[in-house]
Amino acid sequence: MIEDLRTLVEVESPSRDLHALRASAETVAAVLERRLGGQAVLVESEAGPHVHWAAGGDPKVLILGHHDTVFPLGSLERRPFRAADGRATGPGVFDMLGGVVQAVHGLATLDDRSGVEILLTADEEVGSHASRALLEERALACGAVLVMEGAADGGALKTGRKGCGTFQVSVRGRASHAGLEPAAGVNALVEAAHQVLDIAALGRPGTGTTVTPTVAAAGTLDNVVPAEATVTVDVRVETADEKDRVEAAFAALAPHLDEAEITVRGGIGRPPMPESAAAGLFAVAQRLLPGVEARAVGGGSDGNFTAALGVPTLDGLGAVGGGAHADHEYLLIDSMAERAQLVAGLVRAIQQAEGHEGLFRDR
């Protein structure tokens, strides 16, 4: 597993870098074919190639992940792959190349892999816009989904996720000389300040809704009334009702200054993943790995999409470690075999279940 993890980490795969993602997809496909046999197909998309492998037979379970990472080219030179002192480090070891490796090696222990599919997408880190239709299609066809994202703190499985999305609020005003005739302008920065306060007030921490302005930009020179400003906002919600409320509130934003104009783009692209979607599969995981815990988390994954379709979905089956998206990202080596065996056991249970639609739902 460490050998294969090194192989994947050492082929950098930043999102949106089509050349790098092709090299990554080809490397991932080669690992799948070497360990599992068969053929891994590269599915072309505008975001780069997705990798799809199927064992054949009636589809029963989709193992879902991604091979893109958030780290730019050159990160490997600064932080080369290293396995020492019980930890593996390097760009993408935790999110989520370690999970890919564990899934492959778990499946390799099974004599019967019929009905198993693996889909590793190229754009999960940037919204899954080019892979959503495909992953939803395969999830519906298979009827159960195991997501190989990194585990929650302490190795807990992820049984619930918030819906998440990004909004961009653009303000158009009118430029003028800040000293000679400031009143002749319409100050987009002042309007944006009003909007930031209105937007922040949309959050409802008591119901799990967070609305967080994160990036703002305005102005050109220090003596010019700014004509344009933008505010980027991160939104997380736990329920579909809150998704609808927040999206409606953004659509209804109105300017405070005369002649200012506001445009809103974006939305909550990943629907909430209800804990009910994972309940049945988590019960199986508890039998296979006594003591494993469940955790609802704020971050999103492609499991949000499959759970929203009503497909039983269990997330957080990947690497045990931490530091996702950070330079101190790491994976605990001693946990890799155990997590590979957990995936194998879950796949075996799904294969053996007769008419498993409904069997792994909340009960």
mmCIF file of N, CA and C in Angstrom, residues 15-71:
data_model
loop_
_atom_site.group_PDB
_atom_site.id
_atom_site.type_symbol
_atom_site.label_atom_id
_atom_site.label_comp_id
_atom_site.label_asym_id
_atom_site.label_seq_id
_atom_site.Cartn_x
_atom_site.Cartn_y
_atom_site.Cartn_z
ATOM 1 N N SER A 15 -6.283 20.384 -9.288
ATOM 2 C CA SER A 15 -7.531 20.598 -10.020
ATOM 3 C C SER A 15 -7.311 21.636 -11.111
ATOM 4 N N ARG A 16 -7.983 21.426 -12.233
ATOM 5 C CA ARG A 16 -7.993 22.331 -13.395
ATOM 6 C C ARG A 16 -6.717 22.277 -14.241
ATOM 7 N N ASP A 17 -5.691 21.583 -13.794
ATOM 8 C CA ASP A 17 -4.493 21.426 -14.619
ATOM 9 C C ASP A 17 -4.683 20.159 -15.463
ATOM 10 N N LEU A 18 -5.172 20.336 -16.691
ATOM 11 C CA LEU A 18 -5.595 19.195 -17.493
ATOM 12 C C LEU A 18 -4.439 18.268 -17.833
ATOM 13 N N HIS A 19 -3.269 18.814 -18.084
ATOM 14 C CA HIS A 19 -2.115 17.965 -18.400
ATOM 15 C C HIS A 19 -1.744 17.105 -17.195
ATOM 16 N N ALA A 20 -1.675 17.727 -16.025
ATOM 17 C CA ALA A 20 -1.321 16.983 -14.811
ATOM 18 C C ALA A 20 -2.388 15.946 -14.470
ATOM 19 N N LEU A 21 -3.646 16.310 -14.651
ATOM 20 C CA LEU A 21 -4.727 15.379 -14.321
ATOM 21 C C LEU A 21 -4.737 14.177 -15.261
ATOM 22 N N ARG A 22 -4.355 14.374 -16.516
ATOM 23 C CA ARG A 22 -4.278 13.226 -17.420
ATOM 24 C C ARG A 22 -3.188 12.259 -16.958
ATOM 25 N N ALA A 23 -2.026 12.802 -16.596
ATOM 26 C CA ALA A 23 -0.956 11.938 -16.097
ATOM 27 C C ALA A 23 -1.388 11.204 -14.832
ATOM 28 N N SER A 24 -2.109 11.919 -13.961
ATOM 29 C CA SER A 24 -2.604 11.300 -12.732
ATOM 30 C C SER A 24 -3.606 10.199 -13.041
ATOM 31 N N ALA A 25 -4.550 10.470 -13.933
ATOM 32 C CA ALA A 25 -5.572 9.475 -14.281
ATOM 33 C C ALA A 25 -4.926 8.217 -14.858
ATOM 34 N N GLU A 26 -3.934 8.402 -15.712
ATOM 35 C CA GLU A 26 -3.258 7.237 -16.299
ATOM 36 C C GLU A 26 -2.527 6.436 -15.238
ATOM 37 N N THR A 27 -1.947 7.123 -14.271
ATOM 38 C CA THR A 27 -1.249 6.428 -13.192
ATOM 39 C C THR A 27 -2.227 5.680 -12.299
ATOM 40 N N VAL A 28 -3.332 6.329 -11.948
ATOM 41 C CA VAL A 28 -4.362 5.679 -11.133
ATOM 42 C C VAL A 28 -4.903 4.448 -11.858
ATOM 43 N N ALA A 29 -5.185 4.590 -13.150
ATOM 44 C CA ALA A 29 -5.716 3.466 -13.921
ATOM 45 C C ALA A 29 -4.740 2.292 -13.921
ATOM 46 N N ALA A 30 -3.455 2.596 -14.042
ATOM 47 C CA ALA A 30 -2.459 1.528 -14.049
ATOM 48 C C ALA A 30 -2.414 0.794 -12.713
ATOM 49 N N VAL A 31 -2.549 1.533 -11.611
ATOM 50 C CA VAL A 31 -2.575 0.894 -10.295
ATOM 51 C C VAL A 31 -3.812 0.004 -10.161
ATOM 52 N N LEU A 32 -4.963 0.478 -10.590
ATOM 53 C CA LEU A 32 -6.186 -0.319 -10.523
ATOM 54 C C LEU A 32 -6.029 -1.615 -11.311
ATOM 55 N N GLU A 33 -5.519 -1.508 -12.528
ATOM 56 C CA GLU A 33 -5.396 -2.698 -13.370
ATOM 57 C C GLU A 33 -4.360 -3.667 -12.814
ATOM 58 N N ARG A 34 -3.289 -3.151 -12.264
ATOM 59 C CA ARG A 34 -2.244 -4.018 -11.715
ATOM 60 C C ARG A 34 -2.744 -4.780 -10.492
ATOM 61 N N ARG A 35 -3.528 -4.116 -9.646
ATOM 62 C CA ARG A 35 -3.962 -4.755 -8.402
ATOM 63 C C ARG A 35 -5.260 -5.544 -8.546
ATOM 64 N N LEU A 36 -6.130 -5.131 -9.478
ATOM 65 C CA LEU A 36 -7.467 -5.726 -9.556
ATOM 66 C C LEU A 36 -7.747 -6.433 -10.871
ATOM 67 N N GLY A 37 -6.878 -6.252 -11.863
ATOM 68 C CA GLY A 37 -7.156 -6.822 -13.178
ATOM 69 C C GLY A 37 -8.201 -6.001 -13.911
ATOM 70 N N GLY A 38 -8.622 -6.532 -15.060
ATOM 71 C CA GLY A 38 -9.631 -5.827 -15.834
ATOM 72 C C GLY A 38 -9.074 -4.570 -16.471
ATOM 73 N N GLN A 39 -9.986 -3.689 -16.882
ATOM 74 C CA GLN A 39 -9.591 -2.456 -17.555
ATOM 75 C C GLN A 39 -10.199 -1.259 -16.855
ATOM 76 N N ALA A 40 -9.376 -0.269 -16.586
ATOM 77 C CA ALA A 40 -9.856 0.999 -16.047
ATOM 78 C C ALA A 40 -10.003 1.966 -17.214
ATOM 79 N N VAL A 41 -11.176 2.555 -17.351
ATOM 80 C CA VAL A 41 -11.503 3.417 -18.482
ATOM 81 C C VAL A 41 -11.350 4.874 -18.066
ATOM 82 N N LEU A 42 -10.701 5.670 -18.901
ATOM 83 C CA LEU A 42 -10.635 7.104 -18.681
ATOM 84 C C LEU A 42 -11.845 7.751 -19.337
ATOM 85 N N VAL A 43 -12.656 8.416 -18.543
ATOM 86 C CA VAL A 43 -13.857 9.087 -19.028
ATOM 87 C C VAL A 43 -13.521 10.561 -19.197
ATOM 88 N N GLU A 44 -13.476 11.015 -20.441
ATOM 89 C CA GLU A 44 -13.045 12.381 -20.712
ATOM 90 C C GLU A 44 -14.089 13.389 -20.227
ATOM 91 N N SER A 45 -13.614 14.533 -19.762
ATOM 92 C CA SER A 45 -14.491 15.632 -19.372
ATOM 93 C C SER A 45 -13.734 16.932 -19.522
ATOM 94 N N GLU A 46 -14.464 18.030 -19.484
ATOM 95 C CA GLU A 46 -13.829 19.342 -19.611
ATOM 96 C C GLU A 46 -12.920 19.649 -18.430
ATOM 97 N N ALA A 47 -13.091 18.910 -17.319
ATOM 98 C CA ALA A 47 -12.274 19.135 -16.124
ATOM 99 C C ALA A 47 -11.100 18.175 -16.026
ATOM 100 N N GLY A 48 -10.971 17.282 -17.003
ATOM 101 C CA GLY A 48 -9.929 16.269 -16.952
ATOM 102 C C GLY A 48 -10.540 14.884 -16.923
ATOM 103 N N PRO A 49 -9.726 13.845 -17.061
ATOM 104 C CA PRO A 49 -10.255 12.484 -17.138
ATOM 105 C C PRO A 49 -10.653 11.926 -15.767
ATOM 106 N N HIS A 50 -11.856 11.371 -15.719
ATOM 107 C CA HIS A 50 -12.270 10.567 -14.578
ATOM 108 C C HIS A 50 -11.836 9.122 -14.847
ATOM 109 N N VAL A 51 -11.660 8.342 -13.782
ATOM 110 C CA VAL A 51 -11.230 6.949 -13.921
ATOM 111 C C VAL A 51 -12.355 6.042 -13.433
ATOM 112 N N HIS A 52 -12.803 5.132 -14.314
ATOM 113 C CA HIS A 52 -13.903 4.225 -13.975
ATOM 114 C C HIS A 52 -13.460 2.786 -14.199
ATOM 115 N N TRP A 53 -13.620 1.983 -13.155
ATOM 116 C CA TRP A 53 -13.303 0.552 -13.220
ATOM 117 C C TRP A 53 -14.521 -0.222 -12.764
ATOM 118 N N ALA A 54 -14.858 -1.300 -13.471
ATOM 119 C CA ALA A 54 -16.000 -2.137 -13.095
ATOM 120 C C ALA A 54 -15.604 -3.604 -13.189
ATOM 121 N N ALA A 55 -15.984 -4.361 -12.170
ATOM 122 C CA ALA A 55 -15.642 -5.776 -12.131
ATOM 123 C C ALA A 55 -16.540 -6.612 -13.020
ATOM 124 N N GLY A 56 -17.700 -6.060 -13.389
ATOM 125 C CA GLY A 56 -18.664 -6.818 -14.163
ATOM 126 C C GLY A 56 -19.756 -7.400 -13.284
ATOM 127 N N GLY A 57 -20.791 -7.886 -13.916
ATOM 128 C CA GLY A 57 -21.953 -8.386 -13.185
ATOM 129 C C GLY A 57 -22.913 -7.260 -12.881
ATOM 130 N N ASP A 58 -24.004 -7.597 -12.207
ATOM 131 C CA ASP A 58 -24.995 -6.586 -11.862
ATOM 132 C C ASP A 58 -24.392 -5.578 -10.893
ATOM 133 N N PRO A 59 -24.477 -4.274 -11.185
ATOM 134 C CA PRO A 59 -23.889 -3.270 -10.290
ATOM 135 C C PRO A 59 -24.528 -3.328 -8.904
ATOM 136 N N LYS A 60 -23.690 -3.330 -7.864
ATOM 137 C CA LYS A 60 -24.203 -3.396 -6.497
ATOM 138 C C LYS A 60 -23.622 -2.339 -5.565
ATOM 139 N N VAL A 61 -22.393 -1.937 -5.822
ATOM 140 C CA VAL A 61 -21.766 -0.979 -4.915
ATOM 141 C C VAL A 61 -20.783 -0.111 -5.693
ATOM 142 N N LEU A 62 -20.850 1.196 -5.457
ATOM 143 C CA LEU A 62 -19.941 2.152 -6.071
ATOM 144 C C LEU A 62 -18.965 2.649 -5.019
ATOM 145 N N ILE A 63 -17.677 2.464 -5.276
ATOM 146 C CA ILE A 63 -16.633 3.047 -4.436
ATOM 147 C C ILE A 63 -16.243 4.367 -5.091
ATOM 148 N N LEU A 64 -16.439 5.452 -4.358
ATOM 149 C CA LEU A 64 -16.361 6.789 -4.943
ATOM 150 C C LEU A 64 -15.210 7.585 -4.335
ATOM 151 N N GLY A 65 -14.478 8.262 -5.198
ATOM 152 C CA GLY A 65 -13.386 9.112 -4.732
ATOM 153 C C GLY A 65 -12.970 10.080 -5.820
ATOM 154 N N HIS A 66 -11.816 10.696 -5.634
ATOM 155 C CA HIS A 66 -11.310 11.632 -6.636
ATOM 156 C C HIS A 66 -9.795 11.581 -6.652
ATOM 157 N N HIS A 67 -9.210 11.925 -7.805
ATOM 158 C CA HIS A 67 -7.745 11.927 -7.890
ATOM 159 C C HIS A 67 -7.179 13.333 -8.021
ATOM 160 N N ASP A 68 -8.024 14.357 -8.075
ATOM 161 C CA ASP A 68 -7.488 15.724 -8.060
ATOM 162 C C ASP A 68 -7.185 16.143 -6.631
ATOM 163 N N THR A 69 -6.252 17.082 -6.487
ATOM 164 C CA THR A 69 -5.887 17.605 -5.170
ATOM 165 C C THR A 69 -5.879 19.130 -5.222
ATOM 166 N N VAL A 70 -5.791 19.743 -4.058
ATOM 167 C CA VAL A 70 -5.788 21.205 -3.978
ATOM 168 C C VAL A 70 -4.384 21.797 -4.101
ATOM 169 N N PHE A 71 -3.375 20.956 -4.201
ATOM 170 C CA PHE A 71 -2.001 21.453 -4.118
ATOM 171 C C PHE A 71 -1.436 21.778 -5.493
#
